[in-house]
């Protein structure tokens, strides 16, 4: 029996980069994939339905209200029968519509009606790409499971230069293949609990102690673990990220609340401590705002917070089979992380250098070293999403090996 060829729904938006989608169709067809194209009104200003139809070997869909389209294949069916949706070029307008759930043309309706996460190849002027509105839309869409390839930096059709050029057809093709191959449900039936973000430790009703953690790495891990079939509980400190769909989110503020929330989720199979938990809190959380006085600044007496990772790793009967910690270090990364592995009693420490100038804290890239009692592995600098994908694949393998070893 032949494996069924993948069926791709390609949405072509309006941008000068639309011509590159013709080459993308050629690559997809060359790999034996079935391609159906949806062309937006703006897209039709740049490429003709005829060239798209000739290359894809299928009729091109343009109109939400076309009766022939509805009788041949309704728009719900069009997205349902596709294995993957690719948006190339993904314009600022298409992303804004998708992020806000608009459905006023065929492309946006398909995206809203689909249960599949799309792969988007953005193309726009760099000012549009870096505008806070687009940044927010991209964050929201990532939360919904949309993946992005590009944009790349370089000269643009408008004469300016910057991030906004659509990724090359080969890059989009490679990203799509990785996504299609990425499907194995390596964590099906597993319960994964993840902590993320900073904690806020109150000083008084208006002030608190915090840190620079954005929560991005923990949230990305939650999404990838969900996509790998796990039941995911995300225990998150205060962050500025949209809640990931299909994940149980428990929002907390302080380390003590986080510890309690994690306890309440046990038993679980894998525990991942990605949060930057404050090590200390003030001994007395003042009931009223501390006022400036004549006796100078207040002396804050600090006491230690519970160590969530260490307590879960030493939980006795309820210890998850796999307990993973993170180590944010500013110097002697590997040595410090190795000491932490022993101190906390976890199975693996993912160490990263957050020293000044690395841009890791709050940034979108990360270079990690994996440390286990048996050795270490240094990974190259990668996007946090990619780090998350590779980490989850690694954890799934470790879990399977542990299970095989029969550690009940
Ligand atoms: N962690 C935790 N609870 C705490 C402190 C840390 O669960 N109260 C977890 C973090 O989520 C991370 C790991 O422990 O997975 C390492 O945290 P880090 O703060 O770097 O380690 P510390 O124990 O604070 O060690 P040090 O202060 O020496 O860096």
Short mmCIF file of C-alpha atoms and ligand atoms in Angstrom, two decimals:
data_model
loop_
_atom_site.label_atom_id
_atom_site.label_comp_id
_atom_site.label_asym_id
_atom_site.label_seq_id
_atom_site.Cartn_x
_atom_site.Cartn_y
_atom_site.Cartn_z
CA UNK A 1 0.00 0.00 0.00
CA UNK A 2 1.29 3.47 -0.86
CA UNK A 3 1.50 6.02 1.92
CA UNK A 4 -1.04 8.78 1.25
CA UNK A 5 0.65 11.83 -0.27
CA UNK A 6 0.49 14.93 1.95
CA UNK A 7 -2.11 17.43 0.91
CA UNK A 8 -1.10 21.06 1.31
CA UNK A 9 -3.36 24.09 1.33
CA UNK A 10 -1.33 27.09 0.20
CA UNK A 11 -2.69 30.57 0.89
CA UNK A 12 -1.06 33.17 -1.34
CA UNK A 13 -1.37 36.69 0.07
CA UNK A 14 -0.70 39.99 -1.64
CA UNK A 15 2.96 40.90 -1.85
CA UNK A 16 5.71 41.11 -4.39
CA UNK A 17 7.07 37.85 -2.88
CA UNK A 18 4.01 36.01 -4.25
CA UNK A 19 6.06 35.11 -7.32
CA UNK A 20 8.23 32.92 -5.07
CA UNK A 21 5.15 30.85 -4.22
CA UNK A 22 5.21 29.51 -7.77
CA UNK A 23 8.59 27.96 -7.05
CA UNK A 24 7.28 26.66 -3.72
CA UNK A 25 4.43 24.88 -5.51
CA UNK A 26 6.97 23.30 -7.85
CA UNK A 27 8.98 21.99 -4.88
CA UNK A 28 5.88 20.64 -3.14
CA UNK A 29 4.64 18.89 -6.26
CA UNK A 30 8.14 17.57 -6.90
CA UNK A 31 7.99 15.88 -3.48
CA UNK A 32 4.74 14.20 -4.48
CA UNK A 33 2.48 16.47 -2.45
CA UNK A 34 -1.01 17.51 -3.48
CA UNK A 35 -1.34 21.32 -3.55
CA UNK A 36 -4.52 23.41 -3.45
CA UNK A 37 -4.12 27.14 -3.68
CA UNK A 38 -6.24 29.87 -2.13
CA UNK A 39 -5.46 33.24 -3.67
CA UNK A 40 -6.45 36.42 -1.83
CA UNK A 41 -7.75 39.44 -3.71
CA UNK A 42 -4.47 41.25 -3.04
CA UNK A 43 -2.49 38.16 -4.04
CA UNK A 44 -4.21 38.19 -7.43
CA UNK A 45 -2.58 41.58 -8.08
CA UNK A 46 0.79 39.84 -8.11
CA UNK A 47 0.27 36.35 -9.56
CA UNK A 48 -2.44 35.04 -11.83
CA UNK A 49 -4.82 32.22 -10.94
CA UNK A 50 -3.84 30.63 -14.24
CA UNK A 51 -0.16 30.23 -13.35
CA UNK A 52 -1.06 28.87 -9.89
CA UNK A 53 -3.57 26.43 -11.38
CA UNK A 54 -1.11 25.27 -14.04
CA UNK A 55 1.64 24.60 -11.52
CA UNK A 56 -0.55 23.07 -8.82
CA UNK A 57 -2.63 21.02 -11.25
CA UNK A 58 -5.73 22.07 -9.32
CA UNK A 59 -8.34 24.77 -9.57
CA UNK A 60 -7.47 27.91 -7.60
CA UNK A 61 -9.92 29.07 -4.91
CA UNK A 62 -10.53 32.78 -4.65
CA UNK A 63 -14.07 33.49 -3.61
CA UNK A 64 -15.75 32.85 -0.29
CA UNK A 65 -19.18 33.02 -1.82
CA UNK A 66 -18.64 31.18 -5.07
CA UNK A 67 -21.44 28.66 -5.50
CA UNK A 68 -19.34 26.32 -7.62
CA UNK A 69 -16.68 26.22 -4.92
CA UNK A 70 -19.31 25.45 -2.30
CA UNK A 71 -20.83 22.61 -4.26
CA UNK A 72 -17.49 21.14 -5.31
CA UNK A 73 -15.78 21.61 -1.98
CA UNK A 74 -17.00 23.82 0.86
CA UNK A 75 -14.47 25.99 2.64
CA UNK A 76 -14.58 23.85 5.78
CA UNK A 77 -13.84 20.77 3.70
CA UNK A 78 -11.02 22.58 1.91
CA UNK A 79 -9.11 23.11 5.15
CA UNK A 80 -10.19 19.82 6.72
CA UNK A 81 -8.79 17.64 3.98
CA UNK A 82 -5.39 19.36 4.03
CA UNK A 83 -2.58 17.88 6.12
CA UNK A 84 -1.00 21.29 6.49
CA UNK A 85 -1.73 24.92 5.69
CA UNK A 86 1.02 27.19 4.43
CA UNK A 87 0.63 30.98 4.12
CA UNK A 88 3.18 32.41 1.68
CA UNK A 89 3.47 35.32 1.48
CA UNK A 90 1.82 36.00 4.85
CA UNK A 91 1.07 39.72 4.80
CA UNK A 92 0.65 41.93 7.87
CA UNK A 93 -3.05 42.06 7.01
CA UNK A 94 -3.48 38.28 6.86
CA UNK A 95 -1.67 37.84 10.18
CA UNK A 96 -3.76 40.58 11.79
CA UNK A 97 -6.97 38.94 10.60
CA UNK A 98 -5.91 35.51 11.78
CA UNK A 99 -4.77 36.83 15.17
CA UNK A 100 -8.12 38.51 15.71
CA UNK A 101 -10.37 35.78 14.37
CA UNK A 102 -11.68 37.79 11.43
CA UNK A 103 -13.37 35.83 8.66
CA UNK A 104 -14.24 38.24 5.88
CA UNK A 105 -12.68 36.50 2.90
CA UNK A 106 -11.87 32.94 1.91
CA UNK A 107 -8.30 32.86 3.32
CA UNK A 108 -9.22 34.25 6.76
CA UNK A 109 -12.34 32.08 6.95
CA UNK A 110 -10.30 28.97 6.20
CA UNK A 111 -7.77 29.85 8.88
CA UNK A 112 -10.52 30.34 11.45
CA UNK A 113 -12.40 27.21 10.41
CA UNK A 114 -9.32 24.99 10.50
CA UNK A 115 -8.15 22.81 13.36
CA UNK A 116 -4.68 22.74 11.83
CA UNK A 117 -1.92 25.09 12.84
CA UNK A 118 -0.57 26.89 9.80
CA UNK A 119 3.01 27.60 8.79
CA UNK A 120 3.40 31.26 7.83
CA UNK A 121 6.14 32.85 5.73
CA UNK A 122 5.74 36.56 6.48
CA UNK A 123 6.66 39.16 3.87
CA UNK A 124 6.27 42.87 4.46
CA UNK A 125 8.13 46.12 4.85
CA UNK A 126 10.43 45.90 7.90
CA UNK A 127 8.62 48.72 9.67
CA UNK A 128 5.41 46.74 9.43
CA UNK A 129 7.14 43.59 10.68
CA UNK A 130 8.69 45.35 13.67
CA UNK A 131 5.55 47.38 14.52
CA UNK A 132 4.22 46.43 17.99
CA UNK A 133 0.86 45.50 16.43
CA UNK A 134 2.48 42.87 14.20
CA UNK A 135 4.72 41.68 17.06
CA UNK A 136 1.62 41.17 19.19
CA UNK A 137 -0.24 39.38 16.38
CA UNK A 138 2.70 37.04 15.83
CA UNK A 139 2.86 36.25 19.57
CA UNK A 140 -0.87 35.55 19.65
CA UNK A 141 -0.66 33.31 16.58
CA UNK A 142 2.31 31.42 18.04
CA UNK A 143 0.14 30.78 21.07
CA UNK A 144 -2.49 29.30 18.74
CA UNK A 145 0.18 26.98 17.37
CA UNK A 146 1.07 28.84 14.15
CA UNK A 147 4.70 28.36 13.12
CA UNK A 148 6.80 30.94 11.30
CA UNK A 149 9.59 30.65 8.78
CA UNK A 150 11.48 33.90 8.17
CA UNK A 151 11.23 36.70 7.38
CA UNK A 152 14.83 37.18 6.33
CA UNK A 153 16.85 40.36 6.37
CA UNK A 154 17.84 42.06 3.18
CA UNK A 155 16.93 44.60 0.51
CA UNK A 156 13.23 44.85 -0.27
CA UNK A 157 11.18 45.75 -3.28
CA UNK A 158 10.34 49.12 -1.67
CA UNK A 159 14.04 50.07 -1.71
CA UNK A 160 14.49 49.74 2.05
CA UNK A 161 16.42 47.05 3.84
CA UNK A 162 15.65 45.06 7.00
CA UNK A 163 13.75 42.03 8.31
CA UNK A 164 10.74 41.47 6.09
CA UNK A 165 11.84 39.51 3.03
CA UNK A 166 9.93 36.31 2.61
CA UNK A 167 11.96 33.15 3.30
CA UNK A 168 13.18 31.41 0.16
CA UNK A 169 10.94 28.65 -1.26
CA UNK A 170 13.55 26.02 -0.25
CA UNK A 171 13.45 27.26 3.38
CA UNK A 172 9.65 27.19 3.48
CA UNK A 173 9.67 23.72 1.94
CA UNK A 174 12.21 22.48 4.54
CA UNK A 175 10.23 23.99 7.43
CA UNK A 176 7.06 22.34 6.17
CA UNK A 177 8.71 18.95 5.80
CA UNK A 178 10.12 19.22 9.33
CA UNK A 179 6.63 20.06 10.57
CA UNK A 180 5.02 17.15 8.77
CA UNK A 181 7.72 14.79 10.04
CA UNK A 182 7.43 16.31 13.50
CA UNK A 183 4.03 14.82 13.99
CA UNK A 184 4.84 11.69 16.02
CA UNK A 185 2.96 11.81 19.29
CA UNK A 186 6.03 10.97 21.36
CA UNK A 187 4.35 12.07 24.59
CA UNK A 188 0.87 10.66 24.02
CA UNK A 189 -0.73 9.62 27.29
CA UNK A 190 1.89 11.45 29.39
CA UNK A 191 1.18 14.21 31.85
CA UNK A 192 3.74 16.99 31.74
CA UNK A 193 3.88 19.80 34.30
CA UNK A 194 5.92 22.87 33.42
CA UNK A 195 6.74 25.97 35.48
CA UNK A 196 7.43 29.19 33.58
CA UNK A 197 8.12 32.88 33.96
CA UNK A 198 9.34 34.86 36.96
CA UNK A 199 7.77 35.05 40.39
CA UNK A 200 6.84 38.31 42.08
CA UNK A 201 7.65 38.56 45.77
CA UNK A 202 5.73 41.35 47.46
CA UNK A 203 7.45 43.91 49.66
CA UNK A 204 4.24 45.77 50.41
CA UNK A 205 0.90 46.15 48.56
CA UNK A 206 2.48 48.14 45.71
CA UNK A 207 6.08 46.93 45.45
CA UNK A 208 7.58 43.59 44.59
CA UNK A 209 10.86 41.86 43.78
CA UNK A 210 10.98 40.29 40.30
CA UNK A 211 13.43 39.18 37.62
CA UNK A 212 13.81 39.52 33.85
CA UNK A 213 12.39 36.13 32.83
CA UNK A 214 9.87 36.46 29.96
CA UNK A 215 8.44 32.95 30.25
CA UNK A 216 9.00 32.38 26.52
CA UNK A 217 11.01 29.19 26.93
CA UNK A 218 8.52 27.56 29.29
CA UNK A 219 5.55 28.56 27.11
CA UNK A 220 7.27 27.25 23.98
CA UNK A 221 7.95 23.95 25.79
CA UNK A 222 4.28 23.72 26.80
CA UNK A 223 3.15 24.15 23.19
CA UNK A 224 5.59 21.60 21.81
CA UNK A 225 4.73 19.07 24.53
CA UNK A 226 1.03 19.60 23.73
CA UNK A 227 1.74 19.01 20.03
CA UNK A 228 3.59 15.81 20.99
CA UNK A 229 0.34 14.56 22.51
CA UNK A 230 0.98 15.27 26.20
CA UNK A 231 -1.56 16.50 28.72
CA UNK A 232 0.16 19.72 29.73
CA UNK A 233 -0.23 21.81 32.88
CA UNK A 234 1.59 25.14 32.76
CA UNK A 235 2.16 26.81 36.13
CA UNK A 236 3.10 30.34 35.23
CA UNK A 237 4.30 33.41 37.06
CA UNK A 238 3.26 36.87 35.77
CA UNK A 239 4.18 37.12 32.05
CA UNK A 240 3.06 39.00 28.99
CA UNK A 241 2.25 36.00 26.83
CA UNK A 242 -1.09 34.70 25.56
CA UNK A 243 -2.21 31.43 27.19
CA UNK A 244 -1.39 28.52 24.85
CA UNK A 245 -4.47 26.76 23.49
CA UNK A 246 -5.06 23.22 24.70
CA UNK A 247 -2.89 23.63 27.79
CA UNK A 248 -4.15 23.90 31.39
CA UNK A 249 -2.78 27.19 32.70
CA UNK A 250 -2.45 27.89 36.42
CA UNK A 251 -1.41 31.51 36.98
CA UNK A 252 0.45 32.35 40.16
CA UNK A 253 2.48 35.24 41.53
CA UNK A 254 4.81 34.11 44.28
CA UNK A 255 7.20 31.19 44.69
CA UNK A 256 5.07 29.79 47.48
CA UNK A 257 1.95 29.86 45.29
CA UNK A 258 3.92 28.21 42.50
CA UNK A 259 5.11 25.45 44.84
CA UNK A 260 1.56 24.84 46.02
CA UNK A 261 0.16 24.81 42.48
CA UNK A 262 2.79 22.31 41.33
CA UNK A 263 2.04 20.04 44.31
CA UNK A 264 -1.63 20.09 43.36
CA UNK A 265 -0.84 18.72 39.88
CA UNK A 266 0.94 15.57 41.10
CA UNK A 267 1.23 12.80 40.11
CA UNK A 268 2.71 13.55 36.70
CA UNK A 269 5.15 11.78 34.38
CA UNK A 270 7.52 14.62 33.53
CA UNK A 271 8.21 17.78 35.53
CA UNK A 272 10.03 20.64 33.83
CA UNK A 273 11.13 23.56 36.03
CA UNK A 274 11.61 26.37 33.51
CA UNK A 275 10.54 29.16 35.85
CA UNK A 276 12.97 31.71 37.23
CA UNK A 277 11.74 31.34 40.78
CA UNK A 278 12.85 34.04 43.20
CA UNK A 279 15.21 32.47 45.69
CA UNK A 280 14.17 34.84 48.48
CA UNK A 281 11.16 36.76 49.66
CA UNK A 282 10.91 39.45 52.29
CA UNK A 283 10.28 38.05 55.73
CA UNK A 284 7.36 40.36 56.40
CA UNK A 285 5.09 41.37 53.53
CA UNK A 286 3.95 44.75 54.86
CA UNK A 287 0.18 45.11 55.03
CA UNK A 288 0.39 48.84 54.16
CA UNK A 289 2.61 50.75 51.76
CA UNK A 290 5.96 51.42 53.40
CA UNK A 291 6.37 55.20 53.68
CA UNK A 292 9.56 57.19 53.34
CA UNK A 293 10.61 57.99 56.88
CA UNK A 294 13.24 59.95 58.70
CA UNK A 295 15.15 56.82 59.61
CA UNK A 296 16.29 56.18 56.01
CA UNK A 297 15.47 53.32 53.62
CA UNK A 298 13.89 50.22 55.14
CA UNK A 299 16.10 47.21 55.76
CA UNK A 300 14.39 44.30 54.03
CA UNK A 301 14.98 41.06 55.83
CA UNK A 302 14.95 38.21 53.31
CA UNK A 303 14.08 34.59 53.88
CA UNK A 304 14.50 31.64 51.53
CA UNK A 305 11.68 30.46 49.27
CA UNK A 306 10.82 26.78 48.88
CA UNK A 307 12.92 25.11 46.19
CA UNK A 308 10.23 23.64 43.93
CA UNK A 309 12.57 21.65 41.70
CA UNK A 310 14.45 20.05 44.62
CA UNK A 311 11.27 19.15 46.45
CA UNK A 312 9.66 17.52 43.37
CA UNK A 313 12.90 15.65 42.57
CA UNK A 314 12.93 14.23 46.10
CA UNK A 315 9.24 13.53 46.33
CA UNK A 316 9.45 9.85 47.18
CA UNK A 317 6.54 7.83 45.84
CA UNK A 318 5.15 10.73 43.82
CA UNK A 319 8.43 11.62 42.12
CA UNK A 320 7.82 12.05 38.39
CA UNK A 321 9.84 9.61 36.31
CA UNK A 322 11.65 12.49 34.68
CA UNK A 323 12.54 15.72 36.50
CA UNK A 324 14.18 18.45 34.45
CA UNK A 325 15.72 21.66 35.75
CA UNK A 326 17.06 24.78 34.08
CA UNK A 327 20.09 26.73 35.18
CA UNK A 328 20.52 30.34 34.27
CA UNK A 329 24.14 31.24 34.90
CA UNK A 330 26.29 34.24 34.22
CA UNK A 331 29.71 32.53 34.60
CA UNK A 332 31.24 29.02 34.77
CA UNK A 333 28.02 27.77 33.20
CA UNK A 334 28.81 24.06 33.03
CA UNK A 335 30.49 23.76 36.44
CA UNK A 336 27.70 25.63 38.22
CA UNK A 337 25.00 23.68 36.39
CA UNK A 338 26.65 20.36 37.24
CA UNK A 339 26.71 21.32 40.91
CA UNK A 340 23.03 22.25 40.62
CA UNK A 341 22.17 18.86 39.10
CA UNK A 342 23.54 17.14 42.21
CA UNK A 343 22.12 19.66 44.67
CA UNK A 344 18.60 19.50 43.27
CA UNK A 345 18.52 15.77 42.56
CA UNK A 346 17.03 16.10 39.07
CA UNK A 347 17.74 13.93 36.01
CA UNK A 348 18.87 16.65 33.62
CA UNK A 349 19.80 20.30 33.80
CA UNK A 350 19.39 22.54 30.77
CA UNK A 351 22.00 25.21 31.34
CA UNK A 352 22.18 28.56 29.61
CA UNK A 353 24.38 31.57 29.77
CA UNK A 354 22.31 34.63 30.62
CA UNK A 355 25.28 36.87 31.16
CA UNK A 356 25.07 40.47 30.03
CA UNK A 357 25.39 40.78 26.26
CA UNK A 358 24.04 37.30 25.50
CA UNK A 359 20.51 38.73 25.07
CA UNK A 360 19.03 35.44 26.32
CA UNK A 361 16.89 36.84 29.16
CA UNK A 362 13.79 38.16 27.43
CA UNK A 363 15.26 37.51 23.96
CA UNK A 364 14.08 35.01 21.38
CA UNK A 365 17.24 32.90 21.05
CA UNK A 366 19.01 30.55 23.38
CA UNK A 367 22.20 28.44 23.42
CA UNK A 368 21.93 25.59 25.90
CA UNK A 369 24.12 22.85 27.35
CA UNK A 370 22.43 19.64 28.51
CA UNK A 371 23.95 18.20 31.65
CA UNK A 372 23.24 14.73 33.05
CA UNK A 373 25.19 12.67 35.59
CA UNK A 374 26.81 10.85 32.61
CA UNK A 375 27.97 13.75 30.48
CA UNK A 376 27.07 16.92 28.65
CA UNK A 377 25.94 18.12 25.22
CA UNK A 378 26.33 21.70 23.97
CA UNK A 379 23.77 22.84 21.42
CA UNK A 380 24.26 25.72 18.96
CA UNK A 381 22.46 29.04 19.39
CA UNK A 382 18.87 28.53 18.17
CA UNK A 383 15.47 30.21 18.26
CA UNK A 384 13.68 29.42 21.56
CA UNK A 385 10.94 27.61 19.59
CA UNK A 386 13.54 25.36 17.99
CA UNK A 387 15.25 24.76 21.34
CA UNK A 388 11.84 23.77 22.72
CA UNK A 389 11.21 21.32 19.86
CA UNK A 390 14.58 19.66 20.29
CA UNK A 391 14.30 19.58 24.07
CA UNK A 392 10.88 17.92 24.00
CA UNK A 393 12.18 15.31 21.53
CA UNK A 394 15.14 14.73 23.87
CA UNK A 395 12.92 14.46 26.98
CA UNK A 396 10.61 12.00 25.20
CA UNK A 397 13.61 9.81 24.37
CA UNK A 398 14.92 9.99 27.93
CA UNK A 399 11.48 9.14 29.25
CA UNK A 400 11.20 6.11 26.98
CA UNK A 401 14.68 4.94 28.05
CA UNK A 402 13.79 5.34 31.75
CA UNK A 403 10.59 3.43 31.19
CA UNK A 404 12.47 0.66 29.42
CA UNK A 405 14.88 0.46 32.31
CA UNK A 406 11.78 -0.24 34.34
CA UNK A 407 12.29 2.34 37.05
CA UNK A 408 8.77 2.07 38.44
N1 LIG B 1 14.00 26.47 41.03
C1 LIG B 1 12.85 26.09 41.70
N2 LIG B 1 12.51 26.69 42.88
C2 LIG B 1 13.31 27.64 43.41
C3 LIG B 1 14.49 28.03 42.74
C4 LIG B 1 14.80 27.43 41.55
O1 LIG B 1 12.11 25.22 41.21
N3 LIG B 1 12.98 28.21 44.56
C5 LIG B 1 14.37 25.77 39.79
C6 LIG B 1 14.32 26.63 38.57
O2 LIG B 1 13.07 26.57 37.94
C7 LIG B 1 15.41 26.00 37.71
C8 LIG B 1 16.41 25.48 38.71
O3 LIG B 1 15.69 25.36 39.93
O4 LIG B 1 14.91 24.88 37.01
C9 LIG B 1 17.62 26.31 38.90
O5 LIG B 1 17.29 27.54 39.38
P1 LIG B 1 18.39 28.66 39.80
O6 LIG B 1 17.66 29.79 40.39
O7 LIG B 1 19.29 28.93 38.66
O8 LIG B 1 19.21 27.88 40.89
P2 LIG B 1 19.44 28.22 42.38
O9 LIG B 1 19.01 27.08 43.17
O10 LIG B 1 18.84 29.52 42.68
O11 LIG B 1 21.01 28.31 42.47
P3 LIG B 1 21.94 29.61 42.43
O12 LIG B 1 21.26 30.66 43.22
O13 LIG B 1 23.19 29.11 43.01
O14 LIG B 1 22.12 29.99 41.00
#
